[in-house]
Amino acid sequence: MSDLTRRRMLGRTAAVAAGIALAAPAAQAMAADGATSAAGHEHGHQTGGHQPFDEVYEGRRIEGRLTAGGGHHDFGIAVFVDGRPLHIMPRGNGWISVMNHYEVFDSPYEVTRAAVRALRGVNLV
């Protein structure tokens, strides 16, 4: 017969529940710390937030417009290639785009320029 008793099962369940309860605040603190450190690397110099940009890069107009930053997919900046939105999102140590989920960039500006290079003249859909 098994040596697993109710007492041991309740003890293990309590240990798992305590681990989950303690891990959530730690994960939130680490995420907040990562977002704070990533915010200072925008557009090549130290700032407290995002820097808007508007330029022609490799024949394509790229724009970064500041937003309210309140929605689920609103990260404080919206980027556009030739007037069409490019979905970007922060990742633990930088930014990624729909064009390349595997390479992380330091800022929305850099990830937008990388997307233009990846498009190779094709229109963003």
mmCIF file of C-alpha atoms in Angstrom:
data_model
loop_
_atom_site.group_PDB
_atom_site.id
_atom_site.type_symbol
_atom_site.label_atom_id
_atom_site.label_comp_id
_atom_site.label_asym_id
_atom_site.label_seq_id
_atom_site.Cartn_x
_atom_site.Cartn_y
_atom_site.Cartn_z
ATOM 1 C CA MET A 1 0.000 0.000 0.000
ATOM 2 C CA SER A 2 1.120 3.563 -0.628
ATOM 3 C CA ASP A 3 2.737 5.577 2.167
ATOM 4 C CA LEU A 4 0.964 8.720 0.939
ATOM 5 C CA THR A 5 -1.373 9.813 3.694
ATOM 6 C CA ARG A 6 -3.866 12.652 3.860
ATOM 7 C CA ARG A 7 -1.521 14.557 6.131
ATOM 8 C CA ARG A 8 1.375 14.319 3.643
ATOM 9 C CA MET A 9 -0.896 15.200 0.725
ATOM 10 C CA LEU A 10 -2.209 18.305 2.534
ATOM 11 C CA GLY A 11 1.356 19.305 3.453
ATOM 12 C CA ARG A 12 2.510 19.020 -0.157
ATOM 13 C CA THR A 13 -0.519 20.918 -1.422
ATOM 14 C CA ALA A 14 0.114 23.701 1.098
ATOM 15 C CA ALA A 15 3.778 23.895 0.035
ATOM 16 C CA VAL A 16 2.824 24.196 -3.641
ATOM 17 C CA ALA A 17 0.200 26.841 -2.868
ATOM 18 C CA ALA A 18 2.710 28.841 -0.822
ATOM 19 C CA GLY A 19 5.263 28.633 -3.640
ATOM 20 C CA ILE A 20 2.743 29.921 -6.172
ATOM 21 C CA ALA A 21 1.608 32.707 -3.851
ATOM 22 C CA LEU A 22 5.215 33.845 -3.301
ATOM 23 C CA ALA A 23 6.260 33.516 -6.955
ATOM 24 C CA ALA A 24 3.618 35.909 -8.328
ATOM 25 C CA PRO A 25 4.853 39.060 -6.514
ATOM 26 C CA ALA A 26 8.449 38.151 -7.361
ATOM 27 C CA ALA A 27 7.572 37.804 -11.063
ATOM 28 C CA GLN A 28 5.744 41.155 -11.030
ATOM 29 C CA ALA A 29 8.717 42.856 -9.387
ATOM 30 C CA MET A 30 11.103 41.388 -11.958
ATOM 31 C CA ALA A 31 8.824 42.471 -14.845
ATOM 32 C CA ALA A 32 8.581 46.010 -13.462
ATOM 33 C CA ASP A 33 12.354 46.154 -13.027
ATOM 34 C CA GLY A 34 12.889 44.978 -16.615
ATOM 35 C CA ALA A 35 10.435 47.534 -18.008
ATOM 36 C CA THR A 36 12.163 50.317 -16.079
ATOM 37 C CA SER A 37 15.610 49.369 -17.362
ATOM 38 C CA ALA A 38 14.390 48.981 -20.980
ATOM 39 C CA ALA A 39 12.718 52.414 -20.960
ATOM 40 C CA GLY A 40 16.040 54.239 -20.654
ATOM 41 C CA HIS A 41 17.469 52.940 -23.956
ATOM 42 C CA GLU A 42 15.126 54.606 -26.432
ATOM 43 C CA HIS A 43 16.572 56.007 -29.655
ATOM 44 C CA GLY A 44 20.182 55.865 -28.566
ATOM 45 C CA HIS A 45 20.254 58.032 -25.423
ATOM 46 C CA GLN A 46 18.993 57.996 -21.847
ATOM 47 C CA THR A 47 15.434 59.240 -21.456
ATOM 48 C CA GLY A 48 12.555 58.614 -19.113
ATOM 49 C CA GLY A 49 10.241 57.344 -21.888
ATOM 50 C CA HIS A 50 9.796 56.746 -25.587
ATOM 51 C CA GLN A 51 11.040 59.155 -28.216
ATOM 52 C CA PRO A 52 8.809 59.870 -31.204
ATOM 53 C CA PHE A 53 10.473 59.571 -34.608
ATOM 54 C CA ASP A 54 9.608 60.337 -38.227
ATOM 55 C CA GLU A 55 12.105 59.690 -41.004
ATOM 56 C CA VAL A 56 12.675 58.033 -44.343
ATOM 57 C CA TYR A 57 14.745 54.869 -43.979
ATOM 58 C CA GLU A 58 15.732 52.839 -47.051
ATOM 59 C CA GLY A 59 13.035 54.615 -49.062
ATOM 60 C CA ARG A 60 10.273 53.870 -46.525
ATOM 61 C CA ARG A 61 8.709 56.379 -44.163
ATOM 62 C CA ILE A 62 8.876 55.161 -40.569
ATOM 63 C CA GLU A 63 7.050 56.884 -37.738
ATOM 64 C CA GLY A 64 6.836 56.394 -34.020
ATOM 65 C CA ARG A 65 3.939 58.214 -32.372
ATOM 66 C CA LEU A 66 3.454 58.475 -28.625
ATOM 67 C CA THR A 67 0.204 57.014 -27.287
ATOM 68 C CA ALA A 68 -1.639 57.077 -23.970
ATOM 69 C CA GLY A 69 -0.253 53.687 -22.923
ATOM 70 C CA GLY A 70 -3.446 52.525 -21.233
ATOM 71 C CA GLY A 71 -4.716 49.543 -23.243
ATOM 72 C CA HIS A 72 -3.727 45.899 -23.312
ATOM 73 C CA HIS A 73 -1.697 46.312 -26.530
ATOM 74 C CA ASP A 74 -0.795 49.973 -25.969
ATOM 75 C CA PHE A 75 2.841 50.206 -24.893
ATOM 76 C CA GLY A 76 3.154 53.991 -25.034
ATOM 77 C CA ILE A 77 4.240 54.156 -28.673
ATOM 78 C CA ALA A 78 2.714 53.119 -31.993
ATOM 79 C CA VAL A 79 4.965 52.599 -35.010
ATOM 80 C CA PHE A 80 4.092 52.834 -38.690
ATOM 81 C CA VAL A 81 5.800 51.911 -41.954
ATOM 82 C CA ASP A 82 4.495 53.976 -44.884
ATOM 83 C CA GLY A 83 1.437 54.859 -42.790
ATOM 84 C CA ARG A 84 0.572 51.223 -41.985
ATOM 85 C CA PRO A 85 0.804 50.051 -38.358
ATOM 86 C CA LEU A 86 3.592 47.676 -37.409
ATOM 87 C CA HIS A 87 2.784 45.615 -34.326
ATOM 88 C CA ILE A 88 5.643 45.706 -31.834
ATOM 89 C CA MET A 89 5.765 44.594 -28.243
ATOM 90 C CA PRO A 90 8.187 44.734 -25.362
ATOM 91 C CA ARG A 91 10.014 41.613 -24.373
ATOM 92 C CA GLY A 92 11.940 41.132 -21.155
ATOM 93 C CA ASN A 93 15.141 42.681 -22.466
ATOM 94 C CA GLY A 94 13.962 44.802 -25.416
ATOM 95 C CA TRP A 95 11.443 44.952 -28.255
ATOM 96 C CA ILE A 96 10.278 42.526 -30.955
ATOM 97 C CA SER A 97 8.006 42.909 -33.987
ATOM 98 C CA VAL A 98 5.755 40.705 -36.075
ATOM 99 C CA MET A 99 8.516 40.662 -38.688
ATOM 100 C CA ASN A 100 10.990 38.938 -36.357
ATOM 101 C CA HIS A 101 9.997 37.367 -33.042
ATOM 102 C CA TYR A 102 13.472 35.962 -32.434
ATOM 103 C CA GLU A 103 15.708 39.028 -32.502
ATOM 104 C CA VAL A 104 15.351 41.541 -29.667
ATOM 105 C CA PHE A 105 16.093 45.245 -30.211
ATOM 106 C CA ASP A 106 16.815 47.981 -27.680
ATOM 107 C CA SER A 107 14.094 50.418 -28.767
ATOM 108 C CA PRO A 108 10.951 50.778 -30.894
ATOM 109 C CA TYR A 109 13.038 52.880 -33.293
ATOM 110 C CA GLU A 110 15.534 50.072 -33.859
ATOM 111 C CA VAL A 111 12.891 47.361 -34.205
ATOM 112 C CA THR A 112 11.062 49.477 -36.822
ATOM 113 C CA ARG A 113 14.253 49.938 -38.859
ATOM 114 C CA ALA A 114 14.915 46.183 -38.656
ATOM 115 C CA ALA A 115 11.377 45.488 -39.905
ATOM 116 C CA VAL A 116 11.994 47.727 -42.940
ATOM 117 C CA ARG A 117 15.155 45.763 -43.719
ATOM 118 C CA ALA A 118 13.231 42.494 -43.345
ATOM 119 C CA LEU A 119 10.428 43.697 -45.638
ATOM 120 C CA ARG A 120 12.911 44.202 -48.505
ATOM 121 C CA GLY A 121 10.565 46.540 -50.367
ATOM 122 C CA VAL A 122 7.387 44.512 -49.843
ATOM 123 C CA ASN A 123 4.389 46.434 -48.464
ATOM 124 C CA LEU A 124 3.358 45.824 -44.894
ATOM 125 C CA VAL A 125 -0.049 44.136 -44.858
#
